C-alpha cells in the first residue's frame, strides 16, 4: 500500500513531503469538488517533481466539454499519475480522442462493487476510488475480485452530498444576511456536519473524521493499493501525527503485536475520534418489518 | 432521430392498483419497481407475478411497462440479479431503467429485445455521457434534473431518446451524489433507502436564530410541455411511485389534456391555467420549474421548515354507475355535504361538475353528510359516469 495525501493547499505540500509523503491529489481549477484546486499551469509545474493525481470530479455541462477535452490533452502531456473522474463524459472523451492518460473511476458514492470495477477496468480504467459507504468486508472482497488498483479513504471528513444549488447563499439571501467565506457547521441532534459552497454548488461533509486505523491493518495485509488521507480540514499537527502513525503501521505491519495494535488504535481514537465510518457498519435500505423480501 | 414520434407520458406506479389508474387516466407507459433492486425499496412494489399482470394489462391497451433496476449495486446484490432480470423479461417488461453500467451490457447481450434506459441516478449532464451510454446500447437516457432547456435540447441532438422529469418532488442534491441518508439514518440512499434528510431542519453556526433548511419546492412543468415537444424530448416523466391513486389520476389526466391539446393545436391559456390550478391543488408543496428556465435559486427552496399542506379535495372514488336509475355508487374519501360543489373526472378525460343534492347510504336512505372514509354512498347524477372515475371539490 501507498498513502496519498489530499492537502489543504499547495502550501502544506512541503510539510507532508518532509514527513516522507510522496503522492498527492489536487483538483483542477473549475472542475473539482472538495479538492484543493490548482490551475493547469500550477499542475504543470508541480508535476515535474511531485507524484500527483488530478481530480476532475464535478458533473460536466455541455458548455464545458470543449475545455475539458483541451485540459485532458494538456494533462496527458504531463507526468501525472492519473485523472480522477466522476462524469462518464470524461471517459468518453479520453476514449474518443485517444488521449493517453490513466483514469481513476471516482464516482464518489457509486464505486461499490467488483463487477462495475471490472466493467471499467475492461475499458482501460486502471484505478478505482471506492465509496466511503461500504464495509471493510466489501472492500476486501472487491479487491480480491478485480485487477483494478483501489484507493480507500482512511482518514478525513467524508463527503456526504453535493448540490448544484448555492445552498448557503440562498439561505443567507432568504434571511437578508451576508454569507461569510468559510465552512459552516450544521447540527442535527448531537451530530455535526460541514457545509461549504463554491461557484459550482454546495457540498456537505460528515462532521466526524474517518479513523481508519483498525481497518488499515487488514487493508495492508490484503494489498489494497492506496490509502487516502484527506487532511484538508485538519491542522497539520493532527495530519502529521496521523500520517506518522499510519506510516509506522505500514512499515512495521509484520512486527506489530496484537497488544501494540490495540494500543495504537486506542491512541488514534484519542487523537482523531473513534469513527470508523461504514467499515464495520452495514447500511440498510428496506425498513418494513416482516417483509419477506427483506435482504438478510 | 425520432422527432416525429408523439411524446410519451410516463407515470410512476407503486403497485398494480396505481399502475391501472395511471394507464387508464392517460399515461402511455409506467415505470415500476420490483421487490428487489429498485430505488424505492419501501414502496409496495411488484412481485414477478404482479409484473406479469401489469405487462398484460398495459400491453392490452397498447402501452408499455419499464422496470427500475437502478440501485447502485453492492457485492451482495450481484448474484441474484441475472435470474431476476430473466424473470422480469419473461413477465413481459419492455425496458429496464438502470444506473449501474455493468447491467447494461448484460441486458444488451442476453435480452436484445428489451430496451435499456439510464436512470437519472447517473446524473447525466452532457452529450459526451449520453454518447458513452449510446455506445453501450442504451436507447434512452433520463438526464440529471439540473439541466436547462438548452442543455436538454443538446442532449436530444445526440439521437438518443431523452426522458425528462416534469412533475413531482425534487432532490436537493445531484441524484447519486447524496448519501445524507446513509450518514444520518443508516439507510442507503443509493439502494432505495432514502429517508429524505434534505427535508430536515438543522441548526447552523451563524449569529441568528433561523433554522437552516435546504428542501426544494416541487417541479411543475405544465407551462413548458409545448417546449418539450418542440425540442424533441421523447418522454415526460412524473415522479412519485409512492403517491396515491388520486394524485396519479389527477396528474396524468391534466398532463394528458395538455399534451393532446399541444398536438391538436387546441392549447389555450384557459385550458393551461385550469390544468395548472388542478395540479397545484393536488400537490402539498409549492412548485417551480427549477433549472429548465433558470439557475435554481433561493426562490426554489424552503427556508422555514416544511410548508406542506394537507389536501382534502379528493372526495370519493366511483365504484359503479346505474344507468337505468342514474345513480352513482361511490366510496367516500373526504368530507362533503349537500350543497358542496363537486366535479367528477373520468379516465377518458371527461369532466362533469354539479352541486351535491341528496346523499344516500347503501340502502338508499338519505344521510346528512359524507364523513366516514371508505363508506359506500350513492348520489343521483344524470350523466353517465365511467368506472374508476373520481370525485373532487370543484376546481374554479
XYZ file of C-alpha atoms in Angstrom:
692
model
C 0.000 0.000 0.000
C 0.939 3.597 -0.609
C -0.549 6.647 1.054
C -1.985 9.514 -0.905
C -2.406 12.891 0.772
C -5.119 15.404 -0.108
C -3.594 18.558 1.391
C -5.411 21.722 2.387
C -3.493 23.636 -0.279
C -0.162 23.739 -2.010
C 1.422 25.497 0.979
C 1.056 22.292 3.004
C 2.797 20.199 0.406
C 6.335 20.571 1.694
C 5.247 19.874 5.257
C 3.980 16.467 4.221
C 6.818 15.853 1.794
C 9.202 16.398 4.688
C 7.381 13.678 6.588
C 8.005 11.299 3.687
C 4.719 11.613 1.804
C 5.278 11.437 -1.924
C 1.865 11.123 -3.597
C -0.875 13.749 -3.585
C -4.244 14.597 -5.104
C -5.020 18.100 -6.298
C -8.101 19.244 -8.146
C -8.038 21.001 -11.481
C -9.398 24.516 -11.151
C -13.042 24.810 -12.250
C -13.504 21.049 -12.489
C -13.172 19.641 -8.987
C -15.361 19.189 -5.958
C -13.902 19.030 -2.459
C -10.263 19.021 -3.566
C -7.594 21.719 -3.235
C -7.793 23.356 -6.604
C -4.841 24.332 -8.802
C -4.591 25.931 -12.218
C -3.327 23.851 -15.099
C -0.151 25.930 -15.090
C 0.477 25.144 -11.435
C -0.181 21.460 -12.035
C 2.316 21.517 -14.903
C 4.898 22.973 -12.591
C 4.116 20.702 -9.668
C 4.031 17.503 -11.689
C 7.691 17.905 -12.612
C 8.874 16.912 -9.146
C 5.806 15.552 -7.347
C 3.639 12.485 -7.861
C 0.149 13.780 -8.276
C -3.257 12.570 -9.271
C -5.535 15.289 -10.638
C -9.218 15.373 -9.682
C -11.779 16.430 -12.297
C -14.709 15.121 -10.366
C -17.511 17.585 -10.985
C -20.521 16.990 -13.195
C -19.558 18.390 -16.576
C -22.002 20.526 -18.566
C -22.142 20.837 -22.345
C -20.620 24.287 -22.353
C -17.536 22.910 -20.595
C -16.866 19.910 -22.826
C -14.528 21.567 -25.279
C -12.405 22.986 -22.485
C -12.452 19.650 -20.651
C -11.113 17.957 -23.772
C -8.336 20.548 -24.101
C -7.445 20.204 -20.438
C -7.286 16.411 -20.707
C -4.987 16.689 -23.716
C -2.730 19.056 -21.778
C -2.760 16.812 -18.716
C -1.863 13.805 -20.850
C 1.423 15.512 -21.708
C 2.384 15.744 -18.056
C 3.982 13.124 -15.824
C 0.904 12.929 -13.595
C -0.283 9.612 -12.200
C -3.851 9.894 -13.422
C -7.110 11.826 -13.548
C -9.956 11.149 -11.138
C -13.276 11.448 -12.949
C -16.881 11.420 -11.844
C -18.570 12.232 -15.136
C -18.567 9.429 -17.679
C -18.271 12.096 -20.360
C -14.594 12.298 -19.397
C -14.149 8.594 -20.034
C -15.863 9.017 -23.395
C -13.643 11.944 -24.372
C -10.480 10.076 -23.395
C -11.562 7.054 -25.452
C -12.895 9.004 -28.405
C -9.907 11.262 -28.832
C -7.446 8.562 -27.916
C -5.957 10.636 -25.115
C -3.223 8.722 -23.385
C -3.882 9.219 -19.717
C -4.560 6.934 -16.769
C -8.000 7.291 -15.241
C -9.339 6.816 -11.738
C -13.028 5.894 -11.547
C -14.196 8.255 -8.818
C -17.975 8.323 -8.857
C -17.859 9.071 -5.133
C -20.755 7.047 -3.685
C -21.158 4.651 -6.607
C -17.899 2.723 -6.503
C -19.393 -0.100 -4.515
C -18.946 -3.460 -6.225
C -16.396 -5.607 -8.034
C -18.476 -6.095 -11.171
C -18.576 -2.423 -12.017
C -14.888 -2.121 -11.180
C -14.214 -4.861 -13.713
C -16.528 -3.205 -16.230
C -14.455 -0.011 -16.134
C -11.163 -1.894 -15.882
C -12.037 -3.632 -19.139
C -12.485 -0.179 -20.628
C -8.962 0.712 -19.638
C -9.612 2.431 -16.323
C -6.680 1.492 -14.138
C -7.761 2.806 -10.739
C -10.931 2.915 -8.666
C -11.551 5.130 -5.640
C -14.001 3.175 -3.505
C -17.080 4.732 -1.930
C -16.858 5.604 1.760
C -20.208 3.958 2.391
C -19.165 0.315 2.035
C -17.819 -2.075 4.647
C -14.288 -3.314 5.074
C -15.519 -6.792 4.162
C -16.872 -5.438 0.887
C -13.646 -3.543 0.218
C -11.538 -6.655 0.661
C -13.950 -8.700 -1.444
C -13.813 -6.142 -4.268
C -10.039 -6.127 -4.084
C -9.954 -9.885 -4.462
C -12.218 -9.901 -7.476
C -10.801 -7.058 -9.543
C -7.482 -6.173 -11.077
C -8.208 -2.504 -10.603
C -5.857 -0.612 -8.268
C -8.073 0.531 -5.444
C -7.993 3.679 -3.346
C -9.723 3.835 0.029
C -10.110 6.905 2.239
C -8.671 6.028 5.640
C -8.637 9.497 7.189
C -10.533 12.765 6.861
C -14.064 14.081 6.723
C -16.146 12.033 4.264
C -18.206 13.943 1.735
C -21.904 13.130 2.029
C -23.551 15.102 -0.758
C -23.138 17.672 -3.483
C -25.685 20.018 -4.985
C -25.649 22.365 -7.952
C -27.645 24.729 -5.759
C -25.936 27.500 -3.807
C -27.473 26.323 -0.569
C -25.630 28.718 1.725
C -26.017 31.796 -0.469
C -29.691 31.022 -0.962
C -30.204 30.610 2.760
C -28.490 33.885 3.654
C -30.406 35.736 0.951
C -33.610 34.400 2.419
C -32.773 35.870 5.834
C -31.238 39.004 4.327
C -27.769 38.463 5.723
C -24.345 38.181 4.167
C -22.687 34.835 3.777
C -19.151 34.632 5.074
C -16.484 32.900 3.043
C -15.991 29.927 5.335
C -17.200 26.451 6.147
C -20.451 26.480 8.103
C -21.377 23.866 10.666
C -24.805 22.300 10.667
C -26.135 20.435 13.654
C -28.946 17.956 13.936
C -29.474 16.207 17.266
C -25.929 15.656 18.507
C -24.266 15.271 15.139
C -22.390 17.989 13.301
C -21.891 18.455 9.551
C -19.679 20.717 7.476
C -21.262 22.743 4.684
C -19.187 24.523 2.101
C -20.041 26.299 -1.095
C -18.239 27.452 -4.187
C -19.329 28.582 -7.631
C -20.230 25.004 -8.611
C -22.632 24.482 -5.732
C -22.620 23.218 -2.176
C -21.173 20.136 -0.505
C -21.864 18.629 2.895
C -19.293 16.606 4.794
C -19.883 14.351 7.782
C -18.614 16.016 10.956
C -16.613 13.077 12.281
C -13.203 12.217 10.930
C -12.842 8.758 9.436
C -10.453 6.880 11.673
C -9.222 4.026 9.504
C -6.577 2.756 11.877
C -8.077 -0.650 12.614
C -9.159 -1.432 9.035
C -5.792 -0.208 7.799
C -4.163 -3.332 9.220
C -6.466 -5.550 7.141
C -6.115 -3.376 4.068
C -2.337 -3.522 4.166
C -2.376 -7.269 4.690
C -4.779 -7.667 1.773
C -2.763 -5.479 -0.583
C -5.136 -2.592 -1.111
C -3.149 -0.296 -3.401
C -3.743 3.126 -1.854
C -4.886 4.583 1.451
C -6.098 8.164 1.071
C -5.584 10.700 3.859
C -7.724 13.789 3.364
C -6.130 16.390 5.617
C -7.863 19.417 4.068
C -9.873 20.377 7.115
C -7.451 19.387 9.906
C -4.461 21.137 11.450
C -1.081 19.994 10.251
C -0.264 18.900 13.800
C -3.044 16.313 13.609
C -2.415 15.435 9.981
C 1.265 14.742 10.545
C 0.582 12.527 13.559
C -1.917 10.505 11.573
C 0.492 10.214 8.672
C 3.326 9.173 11.015
C 1.230 6.576 12.755
C -0.154 5.133 9.518
C 3.347 5.035 8.041
C 4.562 3.219 11.127
C 1.800 0.622 10.714
C 2.624 0.213 7.022
C 6.336 -0.197 7.634
C 6.087 -2.479 10.654
C 2.934 -4.435 9.929
C 4.539 -7.812 10.431
C 6.223 -6.817 13.693
C 3.290 -5.191 15.429
C 1.891 -7.401 18.174
C -1.827 -7.553 18.858
C -1.271 -5.648 22.126
C 0.621 -2.917 20.334
C -2.046 -2.822 17.644
C -4.751 -2.220 20.227
C -2.644 0.471 21.880
C -2.140 2.230 18.544
C -5.877 2.122 17.906
C -6.548 3.487 21.377
C -4.078 6.331 20.857
C -5.569 7.160 17.489
C -9.081 7.142 18.911
C -7.952 9.748 21.404
C -6.340 11.836 18.709
C -8.995 11.857 15.996
C -12.060 10.198 17.497
C -13.272 6.667 17.045
C -15.494 6.936 13.985
C -14.831 4.024 11.689
C -17.490 5.318 9.317
C -19.031 2.337 7.456
C -16.043 -0.006 7.693
C -17.886 -2.125 10.261
C -21.430 -0.865 9.813
C -23.724 -2.022 7.058
C -26.382 0.319 5.752
C -29.950 -0.895 5.400
C -32.449 0.062 2.766
C -35.610 -1.868 3.482
C -37.209 -0.823 6.696
C -40.563 -2.562 6.747
C -40.835 -5.146 9.472
C -41.702 -8.663 8.417
C -41.058 -8.019 4.747
C -40.339 -11.471 3.400
C -38.263 -9.988 0.632
C -36.005 -8.172 3.019
C -32.360 -8.856 2.391
C -30.681 -10.842 5.101
C -33.802 10.844 -34.524
C -37.345 10.154 -33.515
C -38.584 13.715 -33.545
C -41.848 12.781 -35.200
C -42.785 10.250 -32.588
C -45.504 11.517 -30.279
C -44.126 12.414 -26.887
C -44.682 9.795 -24.186
C -46.354 10.495 -20.845
C -44.668 8.275 -18.290
C -46.189 7.631 -14.898
C -44.854 6.098 -11.732
C -46.731 3.139 -10.288
C -46.024 1.810 -6.822
C -48.344 -1.164 -7.161
C -50.806 -2.818 -9.515
C -53.716 -0.620 -8.487
C -51.772 2.551 -9.151
C -50.496 1.187 -12.434
C -54.020 0.586 -13.694
C -55.162 4.044 -12.621
C -52.171 5.723 -14.276
C -52.725 3.917 -17.567
C -56.492 4.448 -17.528
C -56.034 8.154 -16.898
C -53.727 8.756 -19.823
C -50.197 7.531 -19.186
C -48.569 5.999 -22.269
C -46.194 3.995 -20.137
C -45.468 3.325 -16.492
C -42.298 2.684 -14.579
C -42.412 0.245 -11.717
C -40.071 -1.265 -9.180
C -39.733 -4.931 -8.485
C -39.362 -6.176 -4.936
C -35.592 -6.080 -5.409
C -33.004 -3.759 -6.934
C -35.248 -0.698 -7.106
C -34.599 2.744 -5.633
C -37.926 2.888 -3.806
C -37.289 -0.083 -1.594
C -40.098 0.890 0.743
C -42.872 1.237 -1.821
C -45.148 -1.790 -2.094
C -43.571 -2.634 -5.438
C -44.273 -5.604 -7.689
C -43.734 -9.341 -7.383
C -42.851 -11.158 -10.600
C -46.464 -12.384 -10.847
C -47.685 -8.824 -10.499
C -45.213 -7.638 -13.140
C -46.711 -10.241 -15.471
C -50.194 -8.939 -14.777
C -49.029 -5.344 -15.136
C -47.484 -6.043 -18.528
C -50.582 -7.904 -19.760
C -52.794 -5.030 -18.667
C -50.560 -2.379 -20.243
C -49.905 -4.264 -23.463
C -53.617 -4.884 -23.964
C -54.001 -1.096 -24.001
C -51.039 -0.701 -26.360
C -48.962 0.787 -23.532
C -45.579 -0.053 -22.048
C -44.016 -1.027 -18.726
C -40.486 -0.135 -17.651
C -38.860 -1.659 -14.624
C -36.356 0.162 -12.446
C -33.280 -1.845 -11.581
C -31.489 1.295 -10.603
C -29.808 0.648 -7.284
C -26.084 1.166 -7.013
C -25.032 -2.436 -6.548
C -23.008 -3.763 -3.674
C -21.269 -7.114 -3.969
C -24.073 -8.912 -2.157
C -26.639 -7.670 -4.681
C -24.918 -9.111 -7.716
C -25.549 -12.837 -7.504
C -29.309 -12.761 -7.761
C -29.636 -10.085 -10.402
C -29.216 -12.218 -13.514
C -32.032 -14.639 -12.667
C -34.142 -11.738 -11.594
C -33.724 -9.918 -14.899
C -34.632 -13.053 -16.791
C -37.831 -13.474 -14.805
C -38.773 -9.857 -15.422
C -38.139 -10.262 -19.147
C -40.311 -13.378 -19.180
C -43.005 -11.382 -17.409
C -43.053 -9.005 -20.357
C -41.071 -5.934 -19.299
C -40.413 -3.534 -22.197
C -37.375 -1.788 -20.735
C -35.119 -1.722 -17.718
C -34.113 1.556 -16.110
C -30.601 1.072 -14.750
C -27.848 3.085 -13.174
C -25.035 0.589 -12.650
C -23.445 0.138 -16.067
C -22.353 -3.464 -15.718
C -26.006 -4.440 -16.111
C -26.334 -2.596 -19.397
C -24.003 -4.898 -21.291
C -25.572 -7.951 -19.668
C -29.071 -6.939 -20.747
C -27.989 -5.993 -24.262
C -26.256 -9.342 -24.694
C -28.890 -11.569 -23.174
C -32.145 -9.764 -23.859
C -31.661 -7.889 -27.128
C -35.377 -7.143 -27.449
C -35.543 -5.315 -24.149
C -34.566 -1.658 -24.068
C -32.147 -0.209 -21.550
C -32.771 3.253 -20.147
C -30.219 5.033 -17.974
C -31.650 6.306 -14.700
C -31.369 9.893 -13.512
C -29.397 8.336 -10.667
C -26.430 8.636 -13.003
C -26.927 12.417 -13.221
C -26.111 12.652 -16.903
C -25.406 16.301 -17.680
C -23.731 16.361 -21.086
C -23.719 14.927 -24.606
C -20.458 13.007 -24.142
C -22.022 10.987 -21.354
C -25.080 10.305 -23.492
C -22.771 9.149 -26.295
C -20.968 6.876 -23.851
C -24.238 5.181 -22.980
C -25.365 5.024 -26.620
C -22.228 3.054 -27.451
C -23.171 0.661 -24.685
C -26.513 0.014 -26.336
C -28.705 2.322 -24.292
C -31.738 3.661 -26.140
C -32.854 6.274 -23.632
C -31.259 8.474 -21.002
C -33.007 10.200 -18.124
C -30.656 13.131 -17.536
C -29.942 14.985 -14.318
C -32.729 17.246 -13.132
C -30.261 20.121 -13.038
C -30.432 20.953 -16.758
C -31.756 23.945 -18.679
C -33.960 23.768 -21.756
C -30.947 24.479 -23.975
C -28.874 21.759 -22.315
C -31.684 19.224 -22.722
C -32.064 20.207 -26.366
C -28.378 19.483 -26.925
C -28.801 16.018 -25.411
C -31.729 15.364 -27.757
C -29.363 16.219 -30.613
C -27.387 13.027 -29.928
C -30.271 10.985 -31.338
C -30.735 9.170 -28.055
C -34.227 9.265 -26.567
C -34.257 11.768 -23.722
C -36.736 11.378 -20.880
C -37.305 14.454 -18.730
C -38.893 14.817 -15.315
C -41.835 17.198 -15.480
C -43.632 16.872 -12.183
C -43.167 15.942 -8.558
C -40.634 16.135 -5.764
C -37.081 17.205 -6.487
C -33.789 16.167 -4.910
C -31.731 18.960 -3.374
C -28.535 17.242 -4.468
C -27.433 15.611 -7.699
C -29.013 12.163 -7.845
C -26.403 9.590 -6.941
C -24.310 12.267 -5.234
C -26.170 12.205 -1.954
C -25.651 9.879 0.987
C -27.093 12.095 3.726
C -29.498 9.287 4.440
C -26.662 6.799 4.952
C -24.912 9.014 7.487
C -27.893 10.381 9.387
C -30.208 7.375 9.388
C -28.020 4.452 8.255
C -30.339 3.961 5.289
C -28.626 3.553 1.948
C -29.963 6.204 -0.391
C -28.376 4.631 -3.455
C -30.097 1.318 -2.760
C -33.588 2.667 -2.220
C -33.471 3.626 1.434
C -33.502 7.432 1.084
C -35.030 8.945 4.214
C -35.295 12.463 2.746
C -32.816 14.048 5.102
C -32.775 17.082 2.796
C -36.171 17.922 4.289
C -34.814 18.018 7.864
C -34.172 21.306 9.683
C -30.657 21.943 11.035
C -29.051 24.377 13.423
C -26.344 26.470 11.787
C -23.393 28.290 13.354
C -24.357 31.776 12.301
C -25.466 34.561 14.594
C -29.172 34.319 14.049
C -31.894 32.058 15.270
C -33.093 30.707 11.970
C -33.060 27.014 11.263
C -31.154 26.008 8.157
C -33.213 24.064 5.661
C -32.448 23.071 2.113
C -35.642 21.369 0.939
C -36.707 22.162 -2.587
C -40.081 23.073 -3.924
C -41.687 20.559 -6.244
C -41.314 20.510 -10.001
C -44.217 21.522 -12.218
C -43.591 21.870 -15.940
C -47.171 22.224 -17.163
C -46.330 25.524 -18.813
C -43.417 24.057 -20.764
C -44.861 20.892 -22.275
C -45.032 22.605 -25.640
C -41.329 23.484 -25.338
C -40.507 19.868 -24.523
C -42.368 18.668 -27.591
C -40.675 21.265 -29.761
C -37.154 20.405 -28.670
C -37.764 16.703 -29.297
C -37.907 15.209 -25.822
C -39.057 11.577 -26.096
C -40.757 11.101 -22.767
C -42.217 13.205 -19.975
C -41.754 11.607 -16.603
C -43.713 12.157 -13.430
C -42.068 11.451 -10.081
C -43.712 9.535 -7.268
C -44.025 5.777 -7.083
C -45.429 6.122 -3.590
C -48.124 8.669 -4.499
C -51.853 7.990 -4.138
C -54.351 6.817 -6.758
C -56.000 10.237 -6.715
C -52.708 12.043 -7.225
C -51.810 9.839 -10.185
C -55.245 10.133 -11.759
C -55.183 13.905 -11.412
C -51.655 14.410 -12.665
C -51.992 12.004 -15.579
C -55.318 13.452 -16.563
C -54.008 17.024 -16.544
C -50.834 16.343 -18.481
C -52.747 14.145 -20.937
C -55.029 17.083 -21.680
C -52.112 19.494 -22.106
C -50.144 17.139 -24.357
C -53.141 16.305 -26.530
C -54.017 19.977 -26.827
C -50.453 20.766 -27.903
C -50.688 18.225 -30.713
C -54.248 19.153 -31.682
C -53.446 22.850 -31.726
C -56.126 23.471 -29.127
C -53.945 24.560 -26.233
C -55.430 27.775 -24.887
C -54.421 29.914 -21.942
C -57.693 28.949 -20.314
C -57.040 25.229 -20.623
C -53.494 25.595 -19.374
C -54.471 27.768 -16.429
C -57.165 25.329 -15.366
C -54.799 22.366 -15.505
C -52.170 24.310 -13.588
C -54.743 25.059 -10.888
C -55.710 21.401 -10.718
C -52.065 20.321 -10.499
C -51.312 22.892 -7.812
C -54.229 21.728 -5.713
C -53.258 18.082 -5.782
C -49.740 18.841 -4.577
C -48.903 19.530 -0.964
C -45.956 21.825 -1.675
C -45.331 24.879 -3.795
C -43.766 24.301 -7.180
C -41.260 25.706 -9.621
C -39.694 24.950 -12.999
C -36.263 24.824 -11.342
C -33.357 24.567 -13.794
C -35.389 24.332 -17.017
C -35.957 28.075 -17.132
C -33.282 29.498 -14.809
C -30.460 28.545 -12.488
C -32.323 27.294 -9.435
C -32.066 29.918 -6.709
C -33.390 30.996 -3.331
C -36.942 31.074 -4.645
C -36.898 27.363 -5.400
C -36.314 26.252 -1.814
C -37.952 26.366 1.576
C -36.270 28.119 4.491
C -38.523 27.926 7.464
C -39.159 24.243 7.729
C -41.601 22.127 5.798
C -44.504 24.010 4.357
C -46.757 21.201 3.364
C -50.496 21.458 3.258
C -52.831 18.555 3.641
C -55.238 18.212 0.775
C -58.837 17.183 1.166
C -60.003 17.814 -2.376
C -60.447 14.124 -3.131
C -63.999 13.333 -2.081
C -64.813 9.909 -3.449
C -63.873 7.059 -5.722
C -66.540 5.920 -8.195
C -67.406 2.246 -7.879
C -70.362 1.884 -10.191
C -72.976 3.711 -12.214
C -76.561 2.536 -12.535
C -77.596 3.725 -15.999
C -81.256 2.965 -15.512
C -81.689 4.927 -12.306
C -78.849 7.424 -12.837
C -77.275 6.537 -9.529
C -73.545 6.639 -8.983
C -72.103 4.491 -6.191
C -69.032 5.920 -4.530
C -66.549 5.143 -1.801
C -66.106 8.263 0.344
C -62.632 9.703 0.985
C -63.144 13.207 2.442
C -65.980 15.167 3.978
C -68.723 16.663 1.818
C -72.378 17.547 2.289
C -75.401 18.614 0.287
C -74.593 21.905 -1.368
C -70.916 21.068 -1.934
C -69.781 21.988 -5.436
C -68.034 18.961 -6.874
C -66.743 17.595 -10.132
C -66.235 14.074 -11.351
C -63.286 13.474 -13.651
C -63.148 10.320 -15.704
C -60.442 8.165 -17.284
C -61.494 9.310 -20.767
C -60.745 12.900 -19.760
C -64.396 13.870 -19.497
C -65.353 16.023 -16.524
C -68.750 16.985 -15.120
C -69.464 19.372 -12.313
C -72.571 19.704 -10.160
C -73.798 20.668 -6.726
C -74.405 17.751 -4.391
C -78.107 17.392 -3.641
C -79.064 14.391 -1.563
C -76.580 11.827 -0.273
C -77.800 8.255 0.193
C -76.348 5.301 2.010
C -76.181 1.799 0.544
C -79.857 1.230 1.377
C -80.854 4.452 -0.382
C -81.604 6.160 2.921
C -80.753 9.862 2.982
C -77.745 10.785 5.133
C -76.866 14.305 6.293
C -73.269 14.322 5.248
C -70.428 12.156 3.984
C -67.929 11.933 6.791
C -66.753 8.319 7.068
C -63.821 7.453 4.806
C -64.497 4.380 2.657
C -68.224 4.494 3.424
C -70.294 3.377 0.431
C -72.644 6.146 -0.617
C -74.859 6.955 -3.576
C -75.672 10.153 -5.463
C -78.085 10.907 -8.263
C -76.210 12.065 -11.343
C -77.911 12.310 -14.705
C -74.821 11.989 -16.851
C -73.165 8.655 -17.457
C -70.137 8.133 -15.178
C -67.275 5.882 -16.251
C -65.896 3.210 -13.921
C -62.787 4.265 -11.957
C -63.816 7.926 -12.079
C -63.039 10.176 -9.131
C -64.935 12.968 -7.428
C -63.227 16.068 -6.094
C -64.012 19.566 -4.875
C -64.797 21.669 -7.912
C -61.689 23.485 -9.115
C -62.686 27.032 -10.060
